[in-house]
CSV table of C-alpha atoms and ligand atoms in Angstrom, one decimal:
chain,number,residue,atom,x,y,z
K,3,MET,CA,0.0,-0.1,0.0
K,4,THR,CA,1.7,3.3,-1.1
K,5,ASP,CA,-1.2,5.6,-0.7
K,6,GLY,CA,-1.9,5.9,3.1
K,7,GLY,CA,-5.1,7.9,2.2
K,8,ASN,CA,-6.8,4.9,0.7
K,9,ASP,CA,-5.9,2.7,3.6
K,10,PRO,CA,-8.9,2.6,6.0
K,11,GLU,CA,-6.6,1.8,9.0
K,12,ASN,CA,-4.5,5.0,8.3
K,13,THR,CA,-7.1,7.3,7.0
K,14,ASP,CA,-7.6,9.2,10.2
K,15,ALA,CA,-3.8,9.6,10.9
K,16,TYR,CA,-3.4,10.6,7.2
K,17,GLU,CA,-5.9,13.3,7.4
K,18,SER,CA,-4.8,14.7,10.8
K,19,PHE,CA,-1.2,15.2,9.5
K,20,HIS,CA,-2.6,16.7,6.1
K,21,VAL,CA,-4.5,19.4,8.2
K,22,LEU,CA,-1.0,20.6,9.5
K,23,SER,CA,0.4,21.0,6.1
K,24,HIS,CA,0.1,24.8,6.1
K,25,GLU,CA,2.5,27.2,7.7
K,26,LEU,CA,-0.2,29.5,9.2
K,27,ARG,CA,-1.8,26.4,10.8
K,28,LEU,CA,1.5,25.5,12.7
K,29,GLU,CA,2.0,29.2,13.6
K,30,ILE,CA,-1.5,29.1,15.2
K,31,LEU,CA,-0.6,26.1,17.4
K,32,LEU,CA,2.7,27.7,18.3
K,33,ALA,CA,1.1,31.1,19.2
K,34,LEU,CA,-1.2,29.1,21.4
K,35,ASN,CA,1.7,27.3,23.2
K,36,LYS,CA,3.2,30.6,24.1
K,37,ALA,CA,-0.1,32.1,25.4
K,38,PRO,CA,-1.1,32.1,29.0
K,39,ASP,CA,-2.9,28.9,29.6
K,40,TYR,CA,-2.5,27.9,26.0
K,41,SER,CA,-5.5,30.0,25.2
K,42,LEU,CA,-6.3,33.2,23.2
K,43,ALA,CA,-9.3,35.1,21.8
K,44,PHE,CA,-9.9,35.1,18.1
K,45,SER,CA,-8.4,38.7,17.5
K,46,GLU,CA,-5.5,38.1,19.9
K,47,LEU,CA,-4.6,34.9,18.0
K,48,GLN,CA,-4.9,36.6,14.6
K,49,SER,CA,-2.7,39.4,15.9
K,50,GLU,CA,-0.1,36.8,17.2
K,51,VAL,CA,0.3,35.0,13.9
K,52,ASP,CA,0.2,38.4,12.1
K,53,GLU,CA,-2.3,37.4,9.5
K,54,PRO,CA,-4.4,40.6,8.5
K,55,ASN,CA,-6.8,38.9,6.2
K,56,SER,CA,-9.5,37.7,8.7
K,57,GLY,CA,-11.2,35.5,5.9
K,58,LYS,CA,-7.9,33.6,5.5
K,59,PHE,CA,-7.1,33.4,9.1
K,60,ASN,CA,-10.7,32.0,9.9
K,61,TYR,CA,-10.4,29.4,7.1
K,62,HIS,CA,-7.1,28.0,8.6
K,63,LEU,CA,-8.3,28.3,12.1
K,64,SER,CA,-11.5,26.2,11.4
K,65,LYS,CA,-9.3,23.5,9.9
K,66,LEU,CA,-7.7,23.0,13.2
K,67,GLU,CA,-10.8,23.1,15.2
K,68,GLY,CA,-12.1,19.6,16.6
K,69,LEU,CA,-8.9,17.9,16.6
K,70,TYR,CA,-6.1,20.3,17.5
K,71,ILE,CA,-7.8,23.0,19.2
K,72,GLU,CA,-11.3,23.9,20.6
K,73,GLN,CA,-13.2,27.0,21.3
K,74,VAL,CA,-14.1,27.6,25.2
K,75,ASP,CA,-15.8,30.7,26.4
K,76,ASN,CA,-14.6,32.7,23.2
K,77,GLN,CA,-11.1,31.5,23.7
K,78,TYR,CA,-9.3,29.1,21.6
K,79,THR,CA,-7.3,26.5,23.4
K,80,LEU,CA,-4.9,23.6,22.7
K,81,LYS,CA,-6.4,20.1,22.8
K,82,HIS,CA,-4.2,17.3,23.7
K,83,PRO,CA,-3.2,16.5,20.1
K,84,GLY,CA,-2.3,20.1,19.6
K,85,HIS,CA,0.0,19.9,22.4
K,86,ARG,CA,1.6,16.6,21.0
K,87,VAL,CA,2.2,18.3,17.8
K,88,ILE,CA,4.0,21.2,19.7
K,89,ASP,CA,5.9,18.4,21.7
K,90,ALA,CA,7.2,16.8,18.6
K,91,SER,CA,8.5,20.1,17.1
K,92,ARG,CA,10.0,21.2,20.3
K,93,SER,CA,11.9,17.7,20.8
K,94,GLY,CA,14.3,19.0,18.2
K,95,ALA,CA,13.9,15.5,16.3
K,96,PHE,CA,13.0,17.3,13.1
K,97,GLN,CA,16.0,19.8,13.3
K,98,CYS,CA,19.8,19.5,12.9
K,99,PRO,CA,21.0,18.1,16.3
K,100,PRO,CA,23.9,19.8,18.1
K,101,ASP,CA,27.2,18.1,18.6
K,102,VAL,CA,28.1,17.8,22.2
K,103,GLY,CA,31.4,16.6,23.8
K,104,PRO,CA,33.5,14.8,24.6
K,105,ILE,CA,33.1,15.4,28.2
K,106,ASP,CA,34.5,13.5,31.2
K,107,VAL,CA,31.8,11.8,33.1
K,108,ALA,CA,31.5,9.4,36.3
K,109,GLY,CA,32.4,5.8,36.2
K,110,SER,CA,35.1,3.7,34.8
K,111,CYS,CA,35.6,1.6,31.7
K,112,PRO,CA,34.9,-2.1,32.5
K,113,ASP,CA,37.8,-3.2,30.0
K,114,CYS,CA,40.7,-0.9,31.3
K,115,GLY,CA,39.4,1.3,34.0
K,116,GLY,CA,39.9,4.3,32.0
K,117,PRO,CA,37.6,7.6,32.3
K,118,PRO,CA,34.4,7.5,30.3
K,119,GLN,CA,33.5,10.3,28.1
K,120,PHE,CA,30.2,11.5,26.9
K,121,THR,CA,29.4,12.7,23.2
K,122,TYR,CA,26.2,13.6,21.5
K,123,LYS,CA,26.1,13.3,17.7
K,124,ASP,CA,23.5,12.4,15.0
K,125,TYR,CA,20.9,12.1,17.8
K,126,LEU,CA,23.1,9.5,19.6
K,127,GLY,CA,24.2,10.0,23.2
K,128,THR,CA,27.3,7.8,23.7
K,129,VAL,CA,29.6,7.2,26.6
K,130,SER,CA,32.8,5.6,25.7
K,131,CYS,CA,36.4,5.0,27.2
K,132,GLY,CA,38.7,8.0,26.8
K,133,ASN,CA,41.5,5.5,27.1
K,134,CYS,CA,40.7,2.4,24.9
K,135,GLY,CA,37.5,3.5,23.1
K,136,ASN,CA,35.5,0.9,24.5
K,137,LYS,CA,31.7,2.0,24.1
K,138,LEU,CA,29.9,1.6,27.5
K,139,ILE,CA,26.4,2.8,26.1
K,140,SER,CA,24.9,4.4,23.1
K,141,TYR,CA,21.2,5.4,22.6
K,142,HIS,CA,19.0,7.8,20.9
K,143,ILE,CA,17.7,10.8,22.6
K,144,ASP,CA,16.2,14.1,21.1
K,145,PRO,CA,18.0,17.3,21.0
K,146,GLY,CA,15.6,18.6,23.5
K,147,ALA,CA,18.0,17.1,26.2
K,148,PHE,CA,20.3,19.9,25.6
K,149,THR,CA,17.8,22.8,25.1
K,150,ASP,CA,17.9,25.3,28.0
K,151,ARG,CA,20.4,23.1,29.9
K,152,SER,CA,24.1,23.1,30.7
K,153,VAL,CA,26.0,20.2,29.1
K,154,ASP,CA,26.1,18.5,32.4
K,155,GLU,CA,22.5,18.9,32.9
K,156,GLY,CA,21.9,17.5,29.3
K,157,ILE,CA,23.9,14.4,30.3
K,158,ARG,CA,22.0,13.8,33.4
K,159,ALA,CA,18.9,14.1,31.3
K,160,PHE,CA,20.2,11.5,28.9
K,161,ASP,CA,20.8,9.1,32.0
K,162,ARG,CA,17.4,9.6,33.2
K,163,TRP,CA,15.9,9.4,29.8
K,164,VAL,CA,17.6,6.0,29.2
K,165,LYS,CA,16.6,4.6,32.5
K,166,SER,CA,12.9,5.5,32.1
K,167,THR,CA,12.7,4.2,28.3
K,168,TRP,CA,14.4,1.1,29.3
K,169,ARG,CA,12.3,0.5,32.4
K,170,MET,CA,9.1,1.2,30.7
K,171,GLY,CA,10.1,-0.7,27.5
K,172,SER,CA,11.1,-3.8,29.4
K,173,ASP,CA,7.9,-3.7,31.3
K,174,GLY,CA,5.9,-3.6,28.1
K,175,VAL,CA,5.0,0.1,27.7
K,176,CYS,CA,6.1,2.3,25.0
K,177,PHE,CA,7.5,5.4,25.8
K,178,ALA,CA,6.7,7.0,22.7
K,179,CYS,CA,3.1,6.2,22.2
K,180,ALA,CA,1.9,4.4,25.5
K,181,GLY,CA,1.5,1.2,23.3
K,182,LYS,CA,2.2,-2.4,24.0
K,183,VAL,CA,5.8,-3.3,23.7
K,184,GLN,CA,6.5,-7.1,23.0
K,185,VAL,CA,9.6,-8.1,25.1
K,186,SER,CA,11.6,-11.1,24.2
K,187,PHE,CA,15.1,-12.5,24.4
K,188,VAL,CA,17.4,-12.7,21.4
K,189,ARG,CA,20.9,-13.7,21.0
K,190,ALA,CA,22.0,-10.7,19.0
K,191,ALA,CA,20.6,-7.4,17.5
K,192,GLU,CA,19.5,-8.8,14.1
K,193,GLY,CA,17.7,-7.1,11.3
K,194,PRO,CA,18.3,-3.3,11.4
K,195,GLU,CA,21.8,-3.7,9.8
K,196,TYR,CA,21.6,-0.1,8.2
K,197,SER,CA,21.1,1.4,11.5
K,198,GLN,CA,23.9,3.4,12.9
K,199,LEU,CA,23.1,2.3,16.4
K,200,TYR,CA,23.4,-1.5,15.7
K,201,ARG,CA,26.1,-1.4,13.2
K,202,ASP,CA,28.7,-0.9,16.1
K,203,PHE,CA,26.4,-1.8,19.0
K,204,PHE,CA,27.8,-1.5,22.4
K,205,ALA,CA,26.2,-4.6,23.7
K,206,SER,CA,27.1,-6.8,20.8
K,207,ASN,CA,29.3,-9.0,23.0
K,208,HIS,CA,26.6,-9.8,25.4
K,209,PRO,CA,25.5,-13.5,25.3
K,210,VAL,CA,21.7,-12.4,25.1
K,211,LEU,CA,19.8,-9.2,24.5
K,212,LEU,CA,16.3,-8.0,25.0
K,213,GLU,CA,14.4,-7.0,22.0
K,214,LEU,CA,11.6,-4.4,22.4
K,215,ASP,CA,9.2,-4.0,19.7
K,216,CYS,CA,6.1,-1.9,19.9
K,217,THR,CA,3.1,-3.3,18.4
K,218,ASN,CA,1.5,0.2,17.8
K,219,CYS,CA,4.1,2.6,16.7
K,220,SER,CA,7.8,2.3,15.1
K,221,PHE,CA,9.6,2.1,18.4
K,222,TYR,CA,11.9,-0.9,18.4
K,223,SER,CA,15.2,-1.4,20.5
K,224,TYR,CA,17.6,-4.0,21.7
K,225,ILE,CA,18.8,-3.4,25.2
K,226,PRO,CA,21.0,-5.1,27.7
K,227,THR,CA,19.1,-7.8,29.8
K,228,GLY,CA,20.5,-6.3,32.9
K,229,ALA,CA,18.2,-3.3,32.1
K,230,ARG,CA,15.3,-5.5,33.4
K,231,LEU,CA,16.5,-5.0,36.8
K,232,LEU,CA,15.9,-1.4,36.8
K,233,ASP,CA,12.1,-2.1,37.0
K,234,ALA,CA,12.6,-4.3,40.0
K,235,THR,CA,13.6,-2.0,42.8
K,236,ALA,CA,11.2,-3.3,45.3
K,237,THR,CA,12.1,-7.0,44.7
K,238,LEU,CA,15.8,-6.3,44.4
K,239,GLY,CA,16.4,-3.4,46.7
K,240,SER,CA,17.9,-5.8,49.5
K,241,VAL,CA,20.2,-7.3,47.0
K,242,ASP,CA,21.8,-4.0,45.4
K,243,LYS,CA,21.2,-0.9,47.5
K,244,ASP,CA,22.0,1.2,44.5
K,245,LEU,CA,18.7,-0.2,43.1
K,246,ILE,CA,16.7,1.4,45.9
K,247,ASP,CA,17.6,4.8,44.6
K,248,ILE,CA,18.4,4.1,40.8
K,249,GLN,CA,19.3,7.9,40.4
K,250,ARG,CA,22.4,7.5,42.6
K,251,LYS,CA,24.6,6.1,39.9
K,252,LYS,CA,24.4,6.9,36.1
K,253,ILE,CA,23.1,4.0,33.8
K,254,TRP,CA,26.8,3.2,32.7
K,255,GLU,CA,27.8,2.7,36.2
K,256,TYR,CA,25.8,-0.5,36.5
K,257,GLN,CA,28.3,-3.2,35.7
K,258,TYR,CA,25.4,-5.8,35.1
K,259,ILE,CA,23.9,-3.5,32.5
K,260,ILE,CA,27.0,-2.5,30.4
K,261,ASP,CA,29.1,-5.5,30.9
K,262,GLY,CA,28.0,-8.7,29.2
K,263,GLY,CA,30.5,-10.7,31.6
K,264,TYR,CA,27.7,-10.4,34.2
K,265,VAL,CA,25.3,-12.2,32.0
K,266,GLU,CA,24.9,-16.0,31.6
K,267,LEU,CA,22.5,-17.5,29.1
K,268,VAL,CA,21.5,-20.7,31.0
K,269,ASP,CA,18.8,-22.0,28.4
K,270,THR,CA,17.0,-20.9,25.2
K,271,ASP,CA,14.0,-23.5,25.5
K,272,PRO,CA,12.5,-22.0,27.5
K,273,TRP,CA,14.7,-19.0,28.0
K,274,GLU,CA,16.4,-18.7,31.2
K,275,VAL,CA,18.9,-16.0,31.9
K,276,LEU,CA,21.1,-15.3,34.9
K,277,ILE,CA,22.4,-11.9,35.8
K,278,GLU,CA,25.2,-11.4,38.4
K,279,VAL,CA,24.6,-8.6,40.6
K,280,PRO,CA,27.9,-7.6,42.4
K,281,THR,CA,27.4,-6.0,45.7
K,282,GLU,CA,29.6,-4.9,48.7
K,283,GLU,CA,28.7,-7.7,51.0
K,284,CYS,CA,27.7,-10.7,48.9
K,285,ARG,CA,27.3,-12.1,45.4
K,286,ALA,CA,23.6,-11.9,44.1
K,287,GLU,CA,22.3,-13.9,41.3
K,288,VAL,CA,19.0,-12.9,39.5
K,289,THR,CA,17.1,-15.2,37.2
K,290,LEU,CA,14.9,-14.2,34.4
K,291,ASP,CA,12.5,-16.5,32.9
K,292,GLN,CA,10.8,-17.1,29.3
K,293,GLU,CA,8.5,-14.0,30.1
K,294,VAL,CA,11.6,-11.9,30.9
K,295,SER,CA,10.2,-11.8,34.4
K,296,ILE,CA,12.5,-12.0,37.6
K,297,VAL,CA,11.7,-15.5,39.1
K,298,SER,CA,14.5,-15.8,41.7
K,299,ALA,CA,17.2,-13.6,43.4
K,300,THR,CA,19.7,-15.5,45.6
K,301,LEU,CA,22.5,-14.1,47.7
K,302,ASP,CA,25.7,-15.9,48.2
K,303,TRP,CA,27.5,-14.5,51.5
K,304,GLU,CA,31.3,-14.9,50.8
P,421,LIG,ZN1,38.8,1.4,28.5
P,422,LIG,ZN1,4.9,2.8,20.5
């Protein structure tokens, strides 16, 4: 199917996007975004977008009414889909991303103990070793992470973003559309061979990965199996104190997430994966089952 307009499943989305295909209509949404309470009267809105022709202005305004904006007490206001259009445009995903770094960050390289450095390029945040070049983590994030923030604050946002995306995704909820994410084990990141992210994937030496695939939108991802533990703070807080407050360490400081040496593939039929969680007092092992659920956590006091 090449013509989305004839596809009954896509007709609504096609028409909704088509409505936005005029500069003045986007300007109207942007003006409402800047207004107090996201609301303006007809004349105020007309003045904000600087369109002297009332007939023309009214025509384009009427096209947005219903889905993107609504009129309440003679005020035009953004509806939820209108906010989402603004959010997408302000994420920076449709503009040229800035280059950031390299900047020294917390942690150490699992291969050589060298100092990790953060860079941002082509929508990819990457932490790699400044000494041996080993890539600790690399993941997509919108340029919005670096808008109105210092570089250090942007790096903090990257850490929070990845944790949240991986926690939700490995629990079956899509960060992009709130849709259903299928979560499964795979031996390697297969398929997206033209993706810059997976051509030189930071977790390619892990014995097993989690594949996240949203059944509703285009979101897919391969992430380290250890990331599943980020969503198990209540279960595993007694095993690893750092999991009680997952903001205490940056995501690339969790050895069992970035280092495949802490992951053992026990079986594939059904799947069973064991993750070693190093702690100060003991050696802990967490077992994930076919459903990518935590089935046991054992402590070995040494
Ligand atoms: Zn290194
Ligand atoms: Zn989705």
